[in-house]
Backbone as numpy.savetxt, mean C-alpha at the origin, in Angstrom:
# Nx Ny Nz CAx CAy CAz Cx Cy Cz
-31.56 42.63 8.32 -30.55 41.64 8.77 -31.15 40.26 8.75
-30.41 39.33 8.28 -30.81 37.88 8.15 -30.20 37.00 9.00
-30.84 36.15 9.43 -30.43 35.18 10.61 -30.24 33.83 10.07
-29.26 33.03 10.12 -29.18 31.57 9.67 -29.52 30.79 10.91
-30.51 29.81 10.80 -31.02 28.93 11.71 -30.75 27.49 11.26
-30.01 26.69 11.88 -29.77 25.27 11.63 -30.54 24.45 12.63
-31.45 23.58 12.10 -32.31 22.69 12.79 -31.75 21.31 12.54
-31.60 20.45 13.48 -31.09 19.25 13.39 -32.16 18.20 13.92
-32.43 17.20 12.92 -33.45 16.21 13.27 -32.89 14.66 12.93
-32.33 13.91 13.89 -31.58 12.92 13.57 -30.58 13.23 12.52
-30.45 12.43 11.42 -29.31 12.73 10.46 -29.63 13.80 9.46
-30.85 14.45 9.58 -31.23 15.41 8.61 -30.97 16.88 9.39
-30.51 17.61 8.45 -30.00 18.97 8.81 -30.48 20.05 7.98
-31.36 20.98 8.38 -31.95 22.03 7.62 -31.30 23.45 7.97
-31.11 24.35 7.03 -30.54 25.61 7.18 -31.54 26.48 6.79
-32.14 27.53 7.60 -33.30 28.46 7.43 -32.45 29.95 7.45
-32.98 30.74 6.52 -32.62 32.06 6.65 -33.67 33.19 6.98
-33.71 33.44 8.16 -34.90 34.31 8.64 -34.54 35.96 8.67
-35.51 36.73 8.16 -35.48 38.09 8.15 -35.54 38.74 9.44
-34.89 39.85 9.74 -34.82 40.58 11.11 -36.08 40.68 11.94
-37.28 40.74 11.23 -38.45 40.69 12.19 -38.97 39.23 12.45
-38.31 38.28 12.13 -38.81 36.98 12.58 -37.99 36.63 13.82
-38.71 37.03 14.98 -37.88 36.61 16.30 -38.10 35.20 16.67
-37.15 34.50 17.32 -37.15 33.17 17.75 -37.12 33.08 19.42
-36.96 34.30 19.87 -36.94 34.11 21.41 -38.12 33.80 21.89
-38.36 32.97 22.95 -39.49 32.68 23.52 -40.41 31.69 22.77
-40.13 31.23 21.71 -41.12 30.62 20.76 -40.78 29.16 21.02
-42.11 28.38 21.23 -42.08 27.00 21.37 -41.89 26.33 19.97
-41.22 25.31 19.82 -41.00 24.49 18.54 -42.25 24.48 17.69
-43.47 24.09 18.53 -44.67 23.98 17.64 -45.11 25.30 17.22
-44.80 26.39 17.77 -45.13 27.68 17.42 -44.47 28.07 16.11
-43.15 27.66 16.15 -42.03 28.12 15.18 -42.66 27.35 13.96
-42.85 26.14 14.17 -43.36 25.27 12.90 -44.45 25.84 12.09
-45.44 26.42 12.79 -46.64 26.88 12.28 -46.34 28.20 11.78
-45.82 29.01 12.60 -45.47 30.51 12.21 -44.88 30.76 10.89
-43.67 29.86 11.14 -42.59 30.22 10.07 -42.65 29.28 8.89
-43.51 28.36 8.80 -43.66 27.40 7.75 -43.36 27.79 6.32
-44.05 28.99 5.95 -43.97 29.62 4.57 -42.54 30.24 4.45
-42.01 30.99 5.25 -40.68 31.32 4.93 -39.55 30.35 5.09
-39.66 29.61 5.94 -38.78 28.26 6.14 -38.82 27.43 4.68
-39.87 27.16 4.19 -40.10 26.30 2.83 -39.38 27.02 1.91
-39.23 28.41 1.92 -39.00 29.06 0.62 -37.48 29.16 0.82
-36.91 29.18 2.06 -35.49 29.22 2.01 -34.71 28.12 2.66
-35.34 26.98 2.62 -34.74 25.83 3.36 -33.72 25.13 2.33
-32.49 24.67 2.88 -31.51 23.90 2.11 -31.37 22.76 3.03
-31.87 21.61 2.49 -32.16 20.25 3.37 -30.97 19.47 2.95
-30.08 19.02 4.06 -29.14 18.01 3.78 -29.75 16.71 4.34
-29.97 15.81 3.31 -30.25 14.69 3.63 -29.25 13.50 3.50
-29.43 12.20 4.04 -28.49 11.20 3.54 -28.02 11.11 2.06
-29.29 11.33 1.38 -28.94 11.20 -0.12 -28.09 12.32 -0.77
-28.40 13.55 0.00 -27.73 14.67 -0.57 -26.12 14.41 -0.12
-25.91 13.97 1.00 -24.64 13.75 1.65 -23.74 12.78 0.82
-24.75 11.77 0.24 -23.93 10.53 -0.39 -23.67 11.17 -1.87
-24.34 11.96 -2.33 -23.88 12.68 -3.78 -22.65 13.47 -3.47
-22.54 14.23 -2.37 -21.49 15.03 -2.22 -20.08 14.08 -1.80
-20.42 12.97 -1.05 -19.49 12.00 -0.97 -18.84 11.32 -2.24
-19.88 10.90 -3.04 -19.45 10.30 -4.15 -18.36 11.29 -5.05
-18.98 12.55 -4.97 -18.11 13.61 -5.85 -16.68 13.59 -5.18
-16.44 13.62 -4.08 -15.24 13.78 -3.45 -14.40 12.42 -3.72
-15.00 11.43 -3.64 -14.35 10.03 -3.79 -13.85 9.87 -5.36
-14.41 10.56 -6.13 -13.76 10.49 -7.53 -12.61 11.15 -7.96
-12.23 11.95 -6.71 -11.07 12.65 -6.83 -9.89 12.00 -6.06
-10.14 11.10 -5.63 -9.04 10.28 -4.66 -8.37 9.38 -5.61
-6.98 9.18 -5.10 -6.02 8.53 -5.92 -5.75 7.13 -5.43
-5.98 6.71 -4.12 -5.65 5.38 -3.71 -6.77 5.21 -2.63
-6.83 3.98 -2.05 -7.89 3.44 -1.18 -7.49 4.26 0.13
-6.41 4.27 0.51 -6.24 5.23 1.78 -6.69 6.56 1.82
-6.62 7.22 0.69 -7.15 8.53 0.46 -8.76 8.57 0.54
-9.20 7.44 -0.15 -10.66 7.38 -0.27 -11.15 7.20 1.38
-10.46 6.35 2.10 -11.18 6.12 3.52 -11.06 7.54 4.23
-9.88 8.25 4.07 -9.97 9.58 4.80 -11.00 10.60 4.31
-11.15 10.28 3.20 -12.47 11.15 2.49 -13.82 10.77 3.17
-13.95 9.35 3.18 -15.40 8.89 3.91 -15.16 9.40 5.31
-14.41 9.29 6.05 -14.21 9.60 7.38 -14.66 11.20 7.56
-14.05 12.05 6.56 -14.21 13.55 6.79 -15.58 13.74 6.52
-16.18 13.02 5.70 -17.66 13.45 5.42 -18.58 12.71 6.52
-17.99 11.70 7.01 -19.00 11.21 8.02 -18.94 11.93 9.42
-17.53 12.34 9.69 -17.38 12.91 11.19 -18.22 14.29 11.42
-18.68 14.96 10.53 -19.43 16.12 10.77 -20.85 15.57 11.52
-21.27 14.24 11.28 -22.43 13.81 11.83 -22.13 12.87 13.06
-20.93 12.07 13.13 -20.50 11.21 14.07 -19.25 11.60 14.59
-18.80 11.34 15.75 -17.65 11.55 16.28 -16.68 10.21 16.08
-16.37 10.15 14.73 -15.60 9.03 14.17 -14.03 9.47 14.54
-13.62 8.36 15.00 -12.02 8.38 15.27 -11.23 7.69 14.20
-11.67 6.53 13.42 -10.85 6.03 12.62 -11.95 5.25 11.64
-11.24 4.66 10.49 -11.94 3.81 9.58 -11.21 2.71 8.95
-11.64 1.60 8.52 -10.89 0.54 8.07 -11.86 -0.07 7.12
-11.25 -0.90 6.13 -12.04 -1.70 5.17 -11.47 -2.99 4.92
-12.16 -4.03 5.42 -11.79 -5.29 5.07 -12.41 -5.94 3.80
-11.64 -6.41 3.03 -12.21 -7.10 1.90 -11.29 -8.29 1.41
-11.90 -9.41 1.31 -11.25 -10.72 0.96 -10.30 -10.85 2.22
-8.92 -11.18 1.87 -7.91 -11.07 2.75 -7.01 -9.98 3.05
-7.56 -8.78 2.38 -6.91 -7.43 2.35 -7.54 -6.46 3.45
-6.81 -5.59 4.18 -7.22 -4.74 5.11 -6.70 -3.24 4.98
-7.44 -2.55 4.59 -6.78 -0.99 4.41 -7.37 -0.08 5.54
-6.66 0.81 5.94 -6.79 1.75 7.02 -6.56 3.24 6.51
-7.45 3.95 6.96 -7.25 5.58 6.87 -5.90 6.03 7.57
-5.53 7.18 7.26 -4.31 7.85 7.79 -4.47 7.95 9.34
-5.74 8.07 9.79 -5.99 8.33 11.36 -6.42 6.92 11.85
-5.79 6.32 12.84 -6.47 5.04 13.17 -6.50 5.02 14.84
-7.27 5.30 15.29 -7.67 5.47 16.78 -8.82 4.66 17.14
-8.68 3.34 17.31 -9.92 2.57 17.59 -10.54 3.12 18.87
-11.71 3.02 19.03 -12.56 3.59 20.29 -13.50 2.58 20.43
-14.13 2.90 21.78 -15.10 1.85 22.25 -16.17 1.30 21.32
-16.73 2.23 20.49 -17.83 1.82 19.75 -17.46 1.78 18.32
-17.85 0.40 17.80 -17.58 0.10 16.42 -18.68 -0.03 15.75
-18.75 0.57 14.54 -20.00 0.69 13.48 -19.59 -0.18 12.44
-20.02 -1.35 12.07 -20.00 -2.13 11.00 -20.99 -1.70 9.84
-20.39 -1.55 8.86 -21.09 -1.24 7.52 -20.83 -2.17 6.34
-21.76 -3.12 6.03 -21.37 -4.07 5.05 -21.46 -3.38 3.69
-20.60 -3.71 2.78 -20.78 -3.14 1.29 -21.20 -4.19 0.39
-21.92 -3.76 -0.51 -22.20 -4.87 -1.73 -22.07 -4.14 -3.10
-21.64 -4.96 -3.91 -21.36 -4.50 -5.36 -21.94 -5.50 -6.32
-23.00 -4.93 -7.04 -23.79 -5.73 -8.07 -24.69 -6.80 -7.16
-24.95 -6.49 -6.09 -25.92 -7.37 -5.22 -24.89 -8.56 -4.53
-23.55 -8.40 -4.46 -22.77 -9.42 -3.88 -21.98 -8.63 -2.73
-21.58 -9.46 -1.67 -21.00 -8.72 -0.63 -19.62 -8.35 -1.10
-19.01 -7.06 -0.69 -17.87 -6.56 -1.22 -17.12 -5.72 0.04
-16.81 -6.71 0.96 -16.15 -6.33 2.35 -16.90 -5.48 3.27
-16.46 -5.12 4.14 -17.07 -4.34 5.45 -16.12 -3.24 5.77
-16.99 -2.02 5.82 -16.23 -0.81 6.57 -16.51 -0.94 8.09
-15.41 -0.53 8.84 -15.65 -0.51 10.28 -15.27 0.80 10.57
-16.27 1.55 11.13 -16.03 3.07 11.68 -15.90 2.73 13.29
-14.98 3.73 13.97 -15.12 3.64 15.37 -15.40 5.04 15.77
-16.37 5.22 16.57 -16.91 6.35 17.36 -16.90 6.56 18.65
-16.83 7.75 19.16 -16.73 8.03 20.56 -18.04 7.70 21.32
-19.12 7.62 20.67 -20.42 7.47 21.32 -21.02 6.50 20.48
-22.15 5.69 21.14 -22.97 4.78 20.51 -23.92 5.38 19.33
-24.21 4.61 18.46 -25.04 5.13 17.45 -26.38 4.56 17.45
-27.46 5.38 17.34 -29.05 5.00 17.31 -29.36 4.12 16.12
-30.46 3.54 15.96 -30.78 2.78 14.90 -31.01 3.69 13.80
-31.69 4.94 13.98 -32.10 5.79 12.87 -30.76 6.51 12.14
-29.76 6.76 13.10 -28.44 7.29 12.44 -27.95 6.07 11.86
-27.84 5.02 12.41 -27.11 3.87 11.66 -27.73 3.57 10.12
-28.99 3.66 10.11 -29.87 3.44 8.89 -29.31 4.68 7.91
-29.39 5.70 8.32 -28.99 6.93 7.38 -27.49 6.77 7.14
-26.64 6.38 8.01 -25.17 6.31 7.74 -25.20 5.24 6.67
-25.80 4.13 6.60 -25.62 2.84 5.61 -26.17 3.42 4.23
-27.18 4.42 4.33 -27.75 4.84 3.16 -26.82 5.65 2.51
-26.26 6.59 3.06 -24.86 7.33 2.87 -23.76 6.76 2.21
-23.42 5.81 2.79 -22.11 4.90 2.38 -22.47 3.78 1.37
-23.78 3.87 0.87 -24.25 2.90 -0.12 -23.32 3.13 -1.41
-22.88 4.53 -1.57 -22.32 4.68 -2.89 -20.69 4.67 -2.85
-20.04 4.13 -1.83 -18.61 3.98 -1.70 -18.23 2.86 -2.42
-18.92 1.77 -2.58 -18.33 0.43 -3.08 -17.61 0.64 -4.50
-18.33 1.16 -5.46 -17.59 1.23 -6.76 -16.21 2.11 -6.81
-16.48 3.19 -6.20 -15.04 3.90 -6.14 -13.94 2.99 -5.47
-14.32 2.25 -4.32 -13.42 1.68 -3.67 -12.85 0.46 -4.61
-13.72 -0.11 -5.04 -13.35 -1.20 -6.07 -12.52 -0.67 -7.16
-12.75 0.61 -7.85 -11.95 1.01 -8.85 -10.51 1.48 -8.35
-10.40 1.97 -7.09 -9.29 2.28 -6.46 -8.22 1.13 -6.08
-9.03 0.11 -5.56 -8.46 -1.21 -5.35 -7.70 -1.81 -6.66
-8.43 -1.82 -7.61 -8.06 -2.41 -9.10 -6.93 -1.63 -9.46
-7.01 -0.34 -9.35 -5.54 0.53 -9.64 -4.41 0.20 -8.87
-4.58 0.02 -7.63 -3.45 -0.40 -6.74 -2.93 -1.58 -6.95
-3.73 -2.55 -7.45 -3.40 -4.02 -7.90 -2.54 -3.83 -9.05
-3.02 -3.09 -10.03 -2.47 -2.84 -11.26 -1.15 -2.32 -11.15
-0.83 -1.25 -10.49 0.27 -0.56 -10.06 1.35 -1.65 -9.40
0.98 -2.41 -8.46 1.72 -3.39 -7.81 2.11 -4.33 -8.86
1.20 -4.93 -9.68 1.63 -5.98 -10.68 2.50 -5.27 -11.64
2.36 -4.08 -11.91 3.50 -3.58 -12.84 5.14 -3.40 -12.43
4.97 -3.53 -11.18 6.51 -3.47 -10.51 6.82 -4.64 -9.82
6.10 -5.74 -9.87 6.40 -6.90 -9.27 6.45 -8.21 -10.08
7.47 -9.12 -9.77 7.56 -10.38 -10.33 6.47 -11.30 -10.11
5.80 -11.97 -10.95 4.55 -12.67 -10.35 5.00 -14.19 -9.89
6.03 -14.49 -10.39 6.52 -15.95 -10.04 6.88 -15.63 -8.37
8.10 -14.71 -8.20 8.70 -14.86 -6.85 7.96 -13.67 -5.86
7.31 -12.70 -6.36 6.80 -11.70 -5.50 7.74 -10.78 -5.44
8.89 -10.58 -5.77 9.97 -9.74 -5.64 9.54 -8.52 -6.67
10.11 -7.48 -6.42 9.93 -6.36 -7.36 10.69 -6.48 -8.44
10.29 -6.22 -9.75 11.03 -6.37 -10.95 12.00 -5.34 -11.60
12.30 -5.52 -13.14 13.50 -4.64 -13.44 13.02 -3.10 -13.31
11.81 -2.99 -13.86 11.43 -1.59 -14.01 11.29 -0.77 -12.55
10.97 -1.55 -11.54 11.04 -1.13 -10.18 12.43 -0.85 -9.59
13.41 -1.70 -10.06 14.74 -1.55 -9.69 15.47 -0.47 -10.31
15.17 -0.10 -11.72 15.88 1.02 -12.43 15.18 2.37 -11.61
13.97 2.37 -11.03 13.68 3.59 -10.68 14.31 3.66 -9.27
14.32 2.64 -8.48 14.86 2.84 -7.13 16.50 2.87 -7.27
17.04 2.51 -8.12 18.66 2.47 -8.21 19.08 4.16 -8.66
18.27 4.74 -9.54 18.48 6.05 -9.78 18.23 6.88 -8.63
17.23 6.58 -7.65 16.55 7.31 -6.47 17.80 7.22 -5.54
18.40 6.21 -5.37 19.44 5.82 -4.33 20.80 6.55 -4.76
20.84 6.24 -6.08 22.23 6.87 -6.61 22.17 8.39 -6.35
20.95 8.98 -6.71 20.96 10.58 -6.54 21.17 10.79 -5.26
20.47 10.33 -4.17 20.66 10.58 -2.76 22.12 10.32 -2.36
22.65 9.40 -2.47 24.12 9.11 -2.14 25.11 10.09 -2.78
24.91 10.43 -4.12 25.68 11.36 -4.95 25.57 12.76 -4.41
24.37 13.08 -3.80 24.29 14.53 -3.36 24.76 14.59 -1.88
24.07 13.59 -0.97 24.38 14.04 0.27 25.47 13.04 0.91
25.94 12.07 0.15 27.21 11.31 0.88 26.59 10.23 1.41
27.45 9.44 2.01 26.98 8.11 2.68 27.54 7.03 1.71
27.20 5.64 2.06 27.63 4.43 1.54 26.53 3.80 0.89
26.77 2.97 0.02 25.59 2.08 -0.47 26.33 1.00 -1.50
25.70 -0.11 -1.39 26.27 -1.21 -2.29 25.38 -1.88 -3.05
25.67 -2.53 -4.09 24.75 -3.21 -4.97 25.47 -4.66 -4.79
24.43 -5.66 -4.90 24.67 -7.13 -4.79 24.03 -7.95 -5.85
24.53 -8.35 -6.78 24.03 -9.23 -7.98 24.10 -10.60 -7.77
23.22 -11.37 -7.88 23.10 -12.78 -7.59 22.81 -13.52 -8.64
23.42 -14.66 -9.15 22.94 -15.37 -10.36 23.05 -16.89 -9.93
22.05 -17.64 -10.24 22.12 -18.93 -9.80 23.04 -19.61 -10.98
23.82 -20.74 -10.58 24.67 -21.53 -11.20 23.91 -22.82 -11.42
23.97 -23.38 -12.75 23.45 -24.69 -12.93 21.83 -24.65 -12.74
21.38 -23.48 -13.05 19.88 -23.55 -13.22 19.32 -24.18 -14.45
19.81 -24.09 -15.31 19.50 -24.84 -16.65 19.52 -26.23 -16.32
20.56 -26.78 -15.83 20.42 -28.15 -15.26 19.44 -28.54 -14.56
19.04 -27.82 -13.51 17.89 -27.93 -12.64 16.50 -28.03 -13.75
16.38 -27.16 -14.61 15.25 -27.22 -15.54 15.42 -28.61 -16.41
16.54 -28.89 -16.81 16.64 -29.82 -17.79 16.44 -31.38 -17.21
16.71 -31.28 -15.86 16.82 -32.75 -15.10 15.36 -32.72 -14.43
15.00 -31.76 -13.83 13.67 -31.97 -13.08 12.41 -31.29 -13.63
12.76 -30.43 -14.55 11.54 -30.01 -15.06 11.36 -28.52 -14.65
10.69 -27.56 -15.67 10.52 -26.25 -15.35 9.62 -25.83 -14.11
8.88 -26.84 -13.48 8.24 -26.50 -12.46 9.08 -26.55 -11.03
10.03 -27.47 -10.97 11.11 -27.37 -10.10 12.06 -26.22 -10.18
12.17 -25.79 -11.35 13.10 -24.56 -11.76 12.25 -23.33 -11.06
11.13 -23.25 -11.34 10.29 -22.10 -10.77 10.18 -22.29 -9.11
10.10 -23.50 -8.67 10.36 -23.52 -7.22 11.75 -23.01 -6.79
12.67 -23.32 -7.61 14.15 -22.81 -7.21 14.38 -21.29 -7.33
13.47 -20.73 -8.24 13.57 -19.35 -8.27 12.91 -18.62 -6.97
11.76 -19.37 -6.64 10.75 -18.84 -5.52 11.80 -19.10 -4.03
12.48 -20.13 -4.00 13.33 -20.50 -2.91 14.32 -19.38 -2.70
14.99 -19.00 -3.81 15.95 -17.90 -3.86 15.24 -16.49 -3.17
13.93 -16.36 -3.76 13.17 -15.07 -3.17 13.07 -15.42 -1.62
12.76 -16.43 -1.27 12.45 -16.86 0.03 13.95 -16.42 1.00
14.90 -16.91 0.34 16.25 -16.70 1.11 16.60 -15.17 1.22
16.29 -14.37 -0.08 16.48 -13.04 0.16 15.64 -12.32 1.44
14.25 -12.75 1.39 13.49 -12.37 2.42 13.97 -12.51 3.83
14.50 -13.78 4.04 14.93 -14.21 5.36 16.05 -13.52 5.82
17.15 -13.16 4.82 18.43 -12.49 5.01 18.66 -11.17 4.94
17.64 -10.42 4.12 17.99 -9.01 4.17 17.41 -8.19 5.30
17.87 -6.90 5.52 17.21 -6.36 6.60 15.92 -5.45 5.88
15.25 -4.78 6.86 14.11 -3.96 6.42 14.56 -3.00 5.33
15.78 -2.44 5.53 16.04 -1.28 4.54 16.64 -1.63 3.22
16.87 -3.05 3.19 17.37 -3.56 1.85 16.14 -3.89 0.91
16.38 -3.83 -0.29 15.40 -4.30 -1.32 15.91 -5.13 -2.35
15.11 -6.29 -2.71 15.45 -7.11 -3.63 14.72 -7.23 -4.89
15.37 -7.52 -5.97 14.55 -7.53 -7.16 14.92 -8.75 -8.21
14.18 -9.31 -9.06 14.44 -10.32 -9.83 14.55 -9.55 -11.28
15.63 -9.49 -11.78 15.92 -8.78 -13.11 15.23 -9.55 -14.19
15.23 -10.90 -14.07 14.92 -11.62 -15.13 15.61 -13.18 -15.19
15.03 -14.25 -15.60 15.68 -15.44 -15.55 16.16 -15.72 -14.34
17.46 -16.07 -14.01 17.97 -16.41 -12.79 18.81 -15.48 -12.21
18.55 -14.17 -12.43 19.43 -13.06 -12.11 18.65 -12.26 -10.93
19.30 -11.89 -10.03 18.69 -11.25 -8.54 19.50 -9.93 -8.50
18.96 -8.80 -7.89 19.97 -7.91 -7.37 19.37 -7.39 -6.27
20.28 -6.85 -5.33 19.73 -6.24 -3.94 20.47 -4.86 -3.95
19.61 -3.97 -3.43 20.14 -2.55 -3.03 20.36 -2.45 -1.67
21.68 -2.03 -1.25 21.89 -1.98 0.29 22.35 -0.68 0.45
21.46 0.30 1.22 21.71 1.50 1.61 22.41 1.53 2.74
23.39 2.47 2.87 24.24 2.79 3.97 24.98 1.44 4.41
25.53 0.91 3.09 26.26 -0.42 3.49 27.54 -0.36 2.80
28.63 -0.62 3.21 29.96 -0.63 2.61 30.27 -1.97 2.03
31.46 -1.99 1.21 31.53 -3.48 0.56 31.46 -4.55 1.64
32.12 -4.20 2.69 32.30 -5.31 3.78 30.87 -5.87 4.05
29.95 -4.85 4.53 28.74 -5.22 4.93 27.87 -6.15 3.67
28.19 -5.56 2.52 27.48 -6.43 1.33 28.30 -7.94 1.15
29.64 -7.92 1.54 30.19 -9.39 1.39 29.56 -10.05 2.51
29.42 -9.61 3.75 29.04 -10.54 4.82 27.42 -10.77 4.50
26.60 -10.03 3.90 25.14 -10.36 3.67 25.37 -11.50 2.46
26.30 -11.17 1.60 26.46 -12.45 0.39 26.77 -13.67 0.94
27.66 -13.88 1.69 28.14 -14.94 2.40 27.03 -15.70 3.27
26.15 -14.75 3.96 24.90 -15.43 4.76 23.84 -15.86 3.73
23.82 -15.29 2.57 22.90 -15.80 1.57 23.49 -17.08 1.04
24.67 -17.08 0.70 25.04 -18.43 0.28 24.95 -19.64 1.16
25.20 -19.42 2.43 24.99 -20.25 3.68 23.28 -20.77 3.56
22.56 -19.94 3.56 21.05 -20.04 3.48 20.78 -21.01 2.37
21.26 -20.71 1.21 20.99 -21.56 0.11 21.55 -23.06 0.25
22.95 -23.25 0.75 23.37 -24.55 1.13 22.46 -25.21 1.97
21.97 -24.46 3.11 21.28 -25.21 4.37 19.83 -25.54 3.94
19.30 -25.12 2.72 17.96 -25.14 2.51 17.77 -25.67 1.05
18.16 -26.66 0.63 17.85 -27.17 -0.63 16.47 -27.56 -0.92
16.04 -27.62 -2.15 14.77 -28.22 -2.53 14.81 -29.54 -2.09
13.38 -30.15 -1.91 13.30 -31.54 -1.66 12.29 -32.00 -2.64
12.52 -33.05 -3.54 11.57 -33.46 -4.49 10.73 -34.45 -3.70
9.34 -34.65 -4.22 8.45 -35.55 -3.45 8.94 -36.82 -3.10
9.98 -37.35 -4.07 10.54 -38.65 -3.54 11.76 -38.51 -2.55
12.10 -37.33 -2.02 12.92 -37.15 -0.90 14.46 -36.56 -1.58
14.60 -36.57 -2.91 15.70 -36.29 -3.51 16.07 -34.70 -3.30
17.35 -34.46 -2.92 17.82 -33.30 -2.65 18.32 -32.43 -3.83
17.60 -31.23 -3.98 17.85 -30.49 -5.28 18.75 -29.27 -4.67
20.15 -29.36 -4.91 21.01 -28.28 -4.22 20.85 -27.06 -5.14
20.79 -25.79 -4.16 20.80 -24.47 -5.03 22.22 -23.92 -4.83
22.78 -23.50 -5.91 24.25 -22.95 -6.02 23.91 -21.53 -6.63
24.88 -20.56 -6.44 24.80 -19.15 -6.85 26.25 -18.75 -6.65
26.16 -17.65 -7.29 27.52 -16.67 -7.49 26.94 -15.21 -7.18
27.98 -14.43 -6.74 27.41 -13.14 -6.19 28.35 -12.10 -6.73
27.97 -11.01 -7.19 29.02 -9.87 -7.47 28.54 -8.47 -6.62
29.46 -7.79 -6.24 29.14 -6.70 -5.39 29.84 -5.57 -5.84
29.34 -4.32 -5.80 30.14 -2.99 -6.05 29.64 -2.03 -5.10
30.54 -1.27 -4.39 30.10 -0.16 -3.48 30.08 1.14 -4.39
29.29 1.83 -4.12 29.18 3.13 -4.81 30.46 3.85 -4.36
30.86 4.64 -5.67 32.25 5.73 -5.51 31.80 6.91 -6.15
32.49 7.81 -5.67 32.36 9.27 -6.11 32.51 9.24 -7.62
31.83 9.83 -8.50 31.88 10.03 -9.81 31.05 8.97 -10.63
30.45 7.89 -9.97 29.78 6.80 -10.61 28.52 7.46 -10.98
27.84 7.09 -12.19 26.62 7.42 -12.47 25.85 5.96 -12.31
24.50 5.80 -12.25 23.97 4.67 -11.97 24.29 3.52 -12.63
24.12 3.66 -14.04 24.40 2.74 -14.93 26.00 2.17 -14.67
26.86 2.79 -14.59 28.21 2.50 -14.27 28.37 1.65 -12.97
27.56 2.16 -12.01 27.74 1.49 -10.69 27.11 0.13 -10.89
26.11 -0.20 -11.51 25.32 -1.40 -11.85 26.28 -2.36 -12.67
27.06 -1.77 -13.82 27.89 -2.47 -14.62 29.21 -2.93 -13.99
29.62 -2.23 -12.96 30.71 -2.81 -12.06 30.31 -3.92 -11.19
29.09 -3.98 -10.57 28.49 -5.16 -9.89 28.45 -6.26 -10.88
27.89 -5.98 -12.09 27.81 -7.20 -12.97 29.01 -7.68 -13.43
30.05 -6.74 -13.60 31.36 -7.29 -14.08 31.83 -8.30 -13.05
31.84 -7.76 -11.78 32.33 -8.64 -10.63 31.71 -10.06 -10.48
30.34 -9.92 -10.86 29.67 -11.24 -10.97 30.28 -12.30 -11.93
30.77 -11.94 -13.09 31.26 -12.67 -13.88 32.76 -12.85 -13.92
33.50 -12.59 -12.80 34.92 -12.47 -12.62 35.79 -11.59 -13.14
35.31 -10.44 -13.22 36.17 -9.33 -13.68 36.29 -8.36 -12.28
36.78 -8.60 -11.34 36.58 -7.66 -10.17 37.63 -6.57 -10.41
37.26 -5.26 -9.59 38.13 -4.26 -9.62 38.76 -4.18 -8.16
39.94 -3.49 -7.91 40.48 -3.50 -6.72 39.67 -2.64 -5.76
40.35 -2.38 -4.69 39.81 -1.61 -3.49 38.20 -1.65 -3.34
37.84 -2.53 -3.45 36.30 -2.84 -3.07 35.45 -2.30 -4.13
35.97 -1.69 -5.17 35.03 -1.25 -6.30 34.12 -2.18 -6.67
34.47 -3.42 -6.90 33.49 -4.46 -7.28 34.29 -5.89 -7.27
33.80 -6.82 -6.50 34.30 -7.95 -6.10 33.42 -9.17 -6.29
33.92 -10.32 -6.37 32.99 -11.47 -6.60 33.14 -12.27 -5.38
32.04 -12.92 -4.85 32.14 -13.71 -3.94 32.14 -15.10 -4.43
32.95 -16.05 -3.98 33.10 -17.54 -4.66 31.62 -18.15 -4.30
31.32 -19.11 -5.35 30.18 -19.75 -5.32 30.25 -20.95 -4.20
29.30 -21.24 -3.55 29.11 -22.36 -2.39 28.09 -23.11 -2.67
28.25 -24.39 -2.56 27.34 -25.66 -2.88 26.26 -25.47 -1.67
């Protein structure tokens, strides 16, 4: 018979396999160290911080985003410490793992990348950590900076691929994906949903009169108005140029019309101001279309677009909201 014995010393953990004739009962640690030195050395599998770091790095290479990487780090560390949560602060961004239970003892671990600071991990533990444990923990976590950097860059790239750089709103690609998802959900399970398309009028005149920098500010102001007026469940997109669209889940035509009126009121009350104090009014027109049975996603959008340009359909299928100064 073979016995597995695990010995902990600080952050080091050693596993020994002893045969049946090697009794541990009644033996002092000093006696064991001498008597079983040879068999222990032959069968030892030593887990050092360096070995744990290697295992952690291998796991991190399989992660798909920063959140899953933080969860992976936590799972590797919690076998050694009673870690309740982990977060990472880098520049002005803060990432958290799935589990977030701050506890009394916080363990800060500064990260570096190419000898430059790269944010700070914060682990929360149920008990205080000694200096030796902290040193070993930092050695183990020294490998996480590059995987976190790569995953953060990937997330930034994915966000950039679906967002408009000028306004911060989602772009046409993101809209096409979400429109298909909302359409499929409503077509299958029922419910109401509406589209609202907004087009700035006299936008060319703003560019020609005040310059393209003011035109850019006008587009950003429209995005601000959308952010102020929409509900959390609504989503806004810049399709291109001066055209915007809003997806309104669980919203009939009447609700879309109320939102459109609220938006036009907001634009009227929040004109741009030039440095000299000149008022630059924002004007817009809005077309709306409620989902109806039999619509495909493209047809639904097309009806809202037709309503925008003055070709409304009856019965709330697609209507235009008059422009307001």
